[in-house]
Short mmCIF file of N, CA and C in Angstrom, two decimals:
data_model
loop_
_atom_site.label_atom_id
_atom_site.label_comp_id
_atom_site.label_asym_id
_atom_site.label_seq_id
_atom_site.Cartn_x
_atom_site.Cartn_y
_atom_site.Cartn_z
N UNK A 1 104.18 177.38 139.11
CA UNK A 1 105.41 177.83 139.75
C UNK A 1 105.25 177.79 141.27
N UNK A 2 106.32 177.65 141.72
CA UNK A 2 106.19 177.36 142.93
C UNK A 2 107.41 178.35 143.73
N UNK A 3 107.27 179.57 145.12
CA UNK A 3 107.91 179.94 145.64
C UNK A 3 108.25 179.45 146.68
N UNK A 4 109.54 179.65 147.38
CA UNK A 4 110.44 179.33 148.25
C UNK A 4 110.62 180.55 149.30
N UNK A 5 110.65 180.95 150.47
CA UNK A 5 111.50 181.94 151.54
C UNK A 5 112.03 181.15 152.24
N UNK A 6 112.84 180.76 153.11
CA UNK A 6 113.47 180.46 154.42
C UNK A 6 113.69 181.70 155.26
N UNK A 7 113.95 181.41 156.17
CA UNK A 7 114.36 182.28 157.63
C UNK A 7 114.53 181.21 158.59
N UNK A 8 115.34 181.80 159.75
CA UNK A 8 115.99 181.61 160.69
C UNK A 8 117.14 181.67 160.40
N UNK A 9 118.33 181.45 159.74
CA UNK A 9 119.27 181.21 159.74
C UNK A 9 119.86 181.80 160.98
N UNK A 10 121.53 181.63 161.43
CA UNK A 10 122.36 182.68 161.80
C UNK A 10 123.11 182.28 162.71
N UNK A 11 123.70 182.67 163.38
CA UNK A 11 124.74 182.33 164.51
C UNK A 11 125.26 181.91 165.56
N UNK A 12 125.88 180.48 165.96
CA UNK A 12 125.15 179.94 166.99
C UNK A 12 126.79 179.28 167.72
N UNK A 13 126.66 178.94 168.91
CA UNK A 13 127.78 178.52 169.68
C UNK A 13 127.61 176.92 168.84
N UNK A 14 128.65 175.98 169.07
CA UNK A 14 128.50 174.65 168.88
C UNK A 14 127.60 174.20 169.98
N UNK A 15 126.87 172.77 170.01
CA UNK A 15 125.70 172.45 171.02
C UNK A 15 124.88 173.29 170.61
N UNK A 16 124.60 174.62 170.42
CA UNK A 16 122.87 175.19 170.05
C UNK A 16 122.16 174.59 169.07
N UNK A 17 121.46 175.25 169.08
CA UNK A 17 120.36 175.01 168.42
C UNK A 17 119.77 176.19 167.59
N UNK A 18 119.08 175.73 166.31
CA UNK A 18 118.48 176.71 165.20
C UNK A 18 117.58 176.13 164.88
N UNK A 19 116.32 176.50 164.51
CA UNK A 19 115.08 176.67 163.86
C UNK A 19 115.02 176.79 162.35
N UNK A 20 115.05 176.54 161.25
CA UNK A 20 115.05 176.97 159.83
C UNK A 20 113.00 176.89 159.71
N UNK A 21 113.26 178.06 159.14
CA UNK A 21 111.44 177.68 157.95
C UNK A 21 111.45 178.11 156.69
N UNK A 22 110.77 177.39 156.27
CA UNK A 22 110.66 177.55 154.38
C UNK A 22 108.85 177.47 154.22
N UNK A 23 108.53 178.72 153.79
CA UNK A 23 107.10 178.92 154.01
C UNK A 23 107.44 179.07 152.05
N UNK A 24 105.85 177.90 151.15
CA UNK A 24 105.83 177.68 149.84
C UNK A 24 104.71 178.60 149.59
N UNK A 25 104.64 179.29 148.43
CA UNK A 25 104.00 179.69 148.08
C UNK A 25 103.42 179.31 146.59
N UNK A 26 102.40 180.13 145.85
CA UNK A 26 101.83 179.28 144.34
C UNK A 26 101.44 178.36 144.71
N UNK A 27 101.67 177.42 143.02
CA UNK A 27 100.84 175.62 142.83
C UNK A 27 101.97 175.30 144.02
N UNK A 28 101.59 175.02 144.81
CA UNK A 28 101.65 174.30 146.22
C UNK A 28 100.93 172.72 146.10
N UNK A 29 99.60 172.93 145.37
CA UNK A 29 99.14 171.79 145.96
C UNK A 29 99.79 170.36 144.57
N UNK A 30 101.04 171.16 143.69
CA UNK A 30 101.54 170.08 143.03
C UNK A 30 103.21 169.60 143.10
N UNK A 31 103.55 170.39 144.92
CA UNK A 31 104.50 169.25 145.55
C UNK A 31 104.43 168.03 145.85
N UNK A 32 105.51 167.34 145.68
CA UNK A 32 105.65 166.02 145.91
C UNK A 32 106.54 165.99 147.46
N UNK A 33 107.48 166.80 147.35
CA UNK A 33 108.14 166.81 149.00
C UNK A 33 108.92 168.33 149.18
N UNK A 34 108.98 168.69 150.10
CA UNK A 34 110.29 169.15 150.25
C UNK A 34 111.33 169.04 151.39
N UNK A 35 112.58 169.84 151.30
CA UNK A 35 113.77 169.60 151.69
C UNK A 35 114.78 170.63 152.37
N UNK A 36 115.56 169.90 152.49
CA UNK A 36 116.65 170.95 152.83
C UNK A 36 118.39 170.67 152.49
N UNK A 37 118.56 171.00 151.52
CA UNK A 37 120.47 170.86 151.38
C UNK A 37 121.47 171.95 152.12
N UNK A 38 122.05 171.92 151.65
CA UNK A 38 123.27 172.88 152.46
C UNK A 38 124.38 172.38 151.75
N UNK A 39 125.15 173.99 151.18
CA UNK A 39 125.98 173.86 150.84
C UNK A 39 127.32 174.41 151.60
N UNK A 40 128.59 173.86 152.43
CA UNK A 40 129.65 174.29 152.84
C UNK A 40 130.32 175.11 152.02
N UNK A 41 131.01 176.16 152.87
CA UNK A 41 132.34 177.18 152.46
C UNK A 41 132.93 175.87 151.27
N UNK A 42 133.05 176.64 150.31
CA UNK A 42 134.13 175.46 149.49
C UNK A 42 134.08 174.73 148.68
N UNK A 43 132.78 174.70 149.01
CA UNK A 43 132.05 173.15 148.47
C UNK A 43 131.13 173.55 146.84
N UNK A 44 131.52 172.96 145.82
CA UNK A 44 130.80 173.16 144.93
C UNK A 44 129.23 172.47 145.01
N UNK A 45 129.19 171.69 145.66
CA UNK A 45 127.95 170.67 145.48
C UNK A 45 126.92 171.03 146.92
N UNK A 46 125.76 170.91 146.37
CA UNK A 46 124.67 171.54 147.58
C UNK A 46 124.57 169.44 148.15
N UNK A 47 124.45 169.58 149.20
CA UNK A 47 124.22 168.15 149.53
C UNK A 47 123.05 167.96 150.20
N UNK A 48 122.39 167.06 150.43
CA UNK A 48 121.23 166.66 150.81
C UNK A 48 121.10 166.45 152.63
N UNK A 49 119.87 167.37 153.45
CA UNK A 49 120.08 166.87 154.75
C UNK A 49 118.75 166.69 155.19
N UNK A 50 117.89 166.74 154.44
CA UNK A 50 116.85 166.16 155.13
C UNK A 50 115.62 166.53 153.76
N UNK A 51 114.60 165.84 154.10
CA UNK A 51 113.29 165.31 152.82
C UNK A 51 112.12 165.43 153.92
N UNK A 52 111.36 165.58 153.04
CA UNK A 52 109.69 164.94 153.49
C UNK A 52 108.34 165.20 152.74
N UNK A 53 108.05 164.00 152.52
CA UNK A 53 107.06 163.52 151.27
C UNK A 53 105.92 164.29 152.22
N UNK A 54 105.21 164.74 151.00
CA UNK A 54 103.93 165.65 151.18
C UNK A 54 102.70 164.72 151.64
N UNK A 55 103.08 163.32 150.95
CA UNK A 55 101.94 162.82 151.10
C UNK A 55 102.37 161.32 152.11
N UNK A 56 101.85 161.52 153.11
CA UNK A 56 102.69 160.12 154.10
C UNK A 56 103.40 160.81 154.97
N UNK A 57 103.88 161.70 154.73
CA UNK A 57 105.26 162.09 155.96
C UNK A 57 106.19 161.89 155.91
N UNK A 58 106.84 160.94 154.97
CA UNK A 58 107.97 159.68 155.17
C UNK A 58 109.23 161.33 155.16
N UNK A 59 109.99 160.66 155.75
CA UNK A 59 111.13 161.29 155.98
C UNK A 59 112.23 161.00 155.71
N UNK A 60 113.50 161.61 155.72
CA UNK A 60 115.13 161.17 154.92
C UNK A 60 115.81 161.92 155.56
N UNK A 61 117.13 161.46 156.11
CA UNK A 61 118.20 162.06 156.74
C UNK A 61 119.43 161.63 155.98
N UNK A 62 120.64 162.76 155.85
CA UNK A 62 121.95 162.36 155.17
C UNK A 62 122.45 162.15 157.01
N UNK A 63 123.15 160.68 157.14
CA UNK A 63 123.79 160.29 158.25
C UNK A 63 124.18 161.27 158.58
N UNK A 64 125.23 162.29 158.93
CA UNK A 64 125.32 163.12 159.57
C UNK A 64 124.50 164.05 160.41
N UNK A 65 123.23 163.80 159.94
CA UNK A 65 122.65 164.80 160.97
C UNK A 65 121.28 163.74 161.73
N UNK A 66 121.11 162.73 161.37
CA UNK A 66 120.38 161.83 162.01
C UNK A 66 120.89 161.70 163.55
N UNK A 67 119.51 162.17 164.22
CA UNK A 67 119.62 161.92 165.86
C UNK A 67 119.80 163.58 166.35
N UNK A 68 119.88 164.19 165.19
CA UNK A 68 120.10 165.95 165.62
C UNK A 68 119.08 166.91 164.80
N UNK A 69 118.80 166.84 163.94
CA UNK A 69 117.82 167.36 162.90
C UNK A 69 116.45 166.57 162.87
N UNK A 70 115.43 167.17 163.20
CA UNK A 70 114.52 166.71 162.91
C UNK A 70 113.39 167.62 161.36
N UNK A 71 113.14 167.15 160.67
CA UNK A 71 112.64 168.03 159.35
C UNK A 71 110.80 167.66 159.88
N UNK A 72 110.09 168.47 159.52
CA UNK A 72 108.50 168.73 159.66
C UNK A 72 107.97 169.81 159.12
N UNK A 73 106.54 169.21 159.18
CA UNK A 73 105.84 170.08 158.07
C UNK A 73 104.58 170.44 158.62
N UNK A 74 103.84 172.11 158.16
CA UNK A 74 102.87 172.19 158.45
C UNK A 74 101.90 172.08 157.23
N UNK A 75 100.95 171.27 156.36
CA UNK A 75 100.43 171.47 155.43
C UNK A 75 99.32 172.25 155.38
N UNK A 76 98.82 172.84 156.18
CA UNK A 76 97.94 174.19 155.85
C UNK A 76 98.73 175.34 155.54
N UNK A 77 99.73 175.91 156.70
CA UNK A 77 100.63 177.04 155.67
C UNK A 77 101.21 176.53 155.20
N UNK A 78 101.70 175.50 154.67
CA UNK A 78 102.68 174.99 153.65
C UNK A 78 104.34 175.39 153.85
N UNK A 79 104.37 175.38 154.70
CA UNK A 79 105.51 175.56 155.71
C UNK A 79 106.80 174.43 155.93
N UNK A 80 107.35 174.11 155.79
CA UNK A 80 108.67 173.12 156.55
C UNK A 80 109.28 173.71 157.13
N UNK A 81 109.56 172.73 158.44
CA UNK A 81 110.49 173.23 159.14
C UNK A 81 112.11 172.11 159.67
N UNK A 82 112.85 173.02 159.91
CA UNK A 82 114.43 172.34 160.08
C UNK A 82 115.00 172.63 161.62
N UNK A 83 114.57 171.56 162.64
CA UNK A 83 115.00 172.01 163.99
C UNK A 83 116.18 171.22 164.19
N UNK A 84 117.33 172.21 164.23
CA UNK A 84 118.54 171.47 164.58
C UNK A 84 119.13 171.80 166.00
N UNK A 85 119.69 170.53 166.31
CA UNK A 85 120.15 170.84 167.77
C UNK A 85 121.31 170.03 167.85
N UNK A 86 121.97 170.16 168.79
CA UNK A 86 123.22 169.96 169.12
C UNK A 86 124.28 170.34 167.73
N UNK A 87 123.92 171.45 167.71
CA UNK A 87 124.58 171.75 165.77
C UNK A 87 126.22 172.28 166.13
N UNK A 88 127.26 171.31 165.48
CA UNK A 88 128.44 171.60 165.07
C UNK A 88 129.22 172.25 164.28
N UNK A 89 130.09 172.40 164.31
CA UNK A 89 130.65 173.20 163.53
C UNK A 89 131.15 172.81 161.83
N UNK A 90 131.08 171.70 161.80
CA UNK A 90 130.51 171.32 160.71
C UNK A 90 129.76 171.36 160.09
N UNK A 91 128.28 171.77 160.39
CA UNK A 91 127.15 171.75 160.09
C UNK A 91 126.74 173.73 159.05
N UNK A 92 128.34 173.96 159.01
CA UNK A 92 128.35 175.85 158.96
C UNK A 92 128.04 175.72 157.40
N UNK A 93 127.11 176.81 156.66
CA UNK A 93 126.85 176.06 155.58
C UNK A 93 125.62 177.01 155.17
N UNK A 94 125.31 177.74 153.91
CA UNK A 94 123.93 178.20 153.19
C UNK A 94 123.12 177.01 153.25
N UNK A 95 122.14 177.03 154.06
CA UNK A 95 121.04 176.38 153.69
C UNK A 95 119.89 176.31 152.81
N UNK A 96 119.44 175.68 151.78
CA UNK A 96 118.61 175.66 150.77
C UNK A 96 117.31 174.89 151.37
N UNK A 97 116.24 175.82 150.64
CA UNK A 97 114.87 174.88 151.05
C UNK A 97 114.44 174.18 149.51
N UNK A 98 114.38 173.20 149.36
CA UNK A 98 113.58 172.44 148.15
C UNK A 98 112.60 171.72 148.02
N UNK A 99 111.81 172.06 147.20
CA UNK A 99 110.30 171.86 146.69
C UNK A 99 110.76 171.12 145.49
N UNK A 100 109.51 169.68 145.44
CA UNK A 100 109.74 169.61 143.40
C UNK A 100 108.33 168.50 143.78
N UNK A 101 108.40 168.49 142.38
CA UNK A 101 107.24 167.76 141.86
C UNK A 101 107.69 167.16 140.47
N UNK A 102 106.77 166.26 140.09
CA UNK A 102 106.67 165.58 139.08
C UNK A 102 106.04 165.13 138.44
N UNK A 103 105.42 166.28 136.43
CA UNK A 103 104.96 165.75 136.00
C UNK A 103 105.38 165.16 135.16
N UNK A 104 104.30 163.92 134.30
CA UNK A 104 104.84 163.57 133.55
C UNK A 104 106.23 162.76 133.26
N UNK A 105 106.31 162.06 134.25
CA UNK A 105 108.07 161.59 134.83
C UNK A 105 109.06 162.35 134.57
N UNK A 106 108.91 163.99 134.83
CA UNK A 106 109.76 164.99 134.80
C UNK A 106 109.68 165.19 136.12
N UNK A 107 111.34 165.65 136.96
CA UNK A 107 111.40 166.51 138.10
C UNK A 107 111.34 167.98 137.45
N UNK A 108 110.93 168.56 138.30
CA UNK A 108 111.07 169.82 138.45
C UNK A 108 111.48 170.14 139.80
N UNK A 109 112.94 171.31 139.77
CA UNK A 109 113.08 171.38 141.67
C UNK A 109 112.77 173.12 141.52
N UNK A 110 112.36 173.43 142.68
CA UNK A 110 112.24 174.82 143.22
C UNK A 110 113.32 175.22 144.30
N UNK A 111 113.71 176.05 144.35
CA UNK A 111 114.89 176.62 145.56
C UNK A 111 114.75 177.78 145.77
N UNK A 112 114.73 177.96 147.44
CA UNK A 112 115.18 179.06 148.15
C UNK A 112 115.85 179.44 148.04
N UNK A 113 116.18 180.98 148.41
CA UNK A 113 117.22 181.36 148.08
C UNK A 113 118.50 181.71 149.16
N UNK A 114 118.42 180.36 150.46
CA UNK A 114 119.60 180.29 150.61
C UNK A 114 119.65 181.17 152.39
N UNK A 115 119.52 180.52 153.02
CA UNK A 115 119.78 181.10 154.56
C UNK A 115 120.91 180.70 155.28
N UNK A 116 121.86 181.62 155.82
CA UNK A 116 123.11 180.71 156.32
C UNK A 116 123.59 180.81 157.97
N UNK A 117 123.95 179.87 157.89
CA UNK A 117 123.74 179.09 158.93
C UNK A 117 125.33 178.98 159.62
N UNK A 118 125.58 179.42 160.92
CA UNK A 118 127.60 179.20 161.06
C UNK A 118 127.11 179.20 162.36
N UNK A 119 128.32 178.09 162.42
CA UNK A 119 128.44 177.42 164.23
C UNK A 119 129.50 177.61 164.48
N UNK A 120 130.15 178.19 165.33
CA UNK A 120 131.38 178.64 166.30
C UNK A 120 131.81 177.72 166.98
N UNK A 121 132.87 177.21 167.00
CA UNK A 121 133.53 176.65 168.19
C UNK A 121 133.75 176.69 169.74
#
């Protein structure tokens, strides 16, 4: 099993900037990546805004936030982090941290439980 926290979330003019962290806890050492979705006011579906493979670095952005979000990782605390900047008001939204792995050509996902995040006009 694998645990999830985030922090930072919270309240920000449009143009600022926020910090997110998702510190993993447990079998840690049988992630494959983790992430970050966000789900909008409204929105039934959590959507995808950023990845990063445990092993390589490789990274993933949903177009919208490419050139503003950068996602990173510390692998000794087992930490990710979500530095967003120039964040819009679009961007207002519970943020989720996700962990998964895969055995056996099974996913398994892990989730935080959700830090939120609102940008002001």
């Amino acid at each position: 099993q694998v645990q999830l926290v985030e922090s930072g979330g919270g309240l920000v003019q449009a143009g600022g900037s926020l910090r997110l962290s998702c510190a993993a806890s447990g079998t840690t050492s049988s992630i494959n990546a983790m992430g970050w979705y966000r789900q909008a006011p409204g929105q039934q579906r959590r959507e995808l805004v950023a990845t990063i493979m445990t092993s390589g670095g490789n990274t993933n952005y949903a177009d919208s936030v490419k050139g503003r979000f950068t996602i990173s990782r510390d692998n000794v605390k087992n930490t990710v982090y979500l530095q967003m900047n120039n964040l819009k008001p679009e961007d207002t939204a519970v943020y989720y941290c996700n962990a998964y792995r895969t055995t056996w050509g099974i996913k398994v996902d892990y989730w935080g439980q959700g830090t939120q995040v609102t940008v002001s006009s």
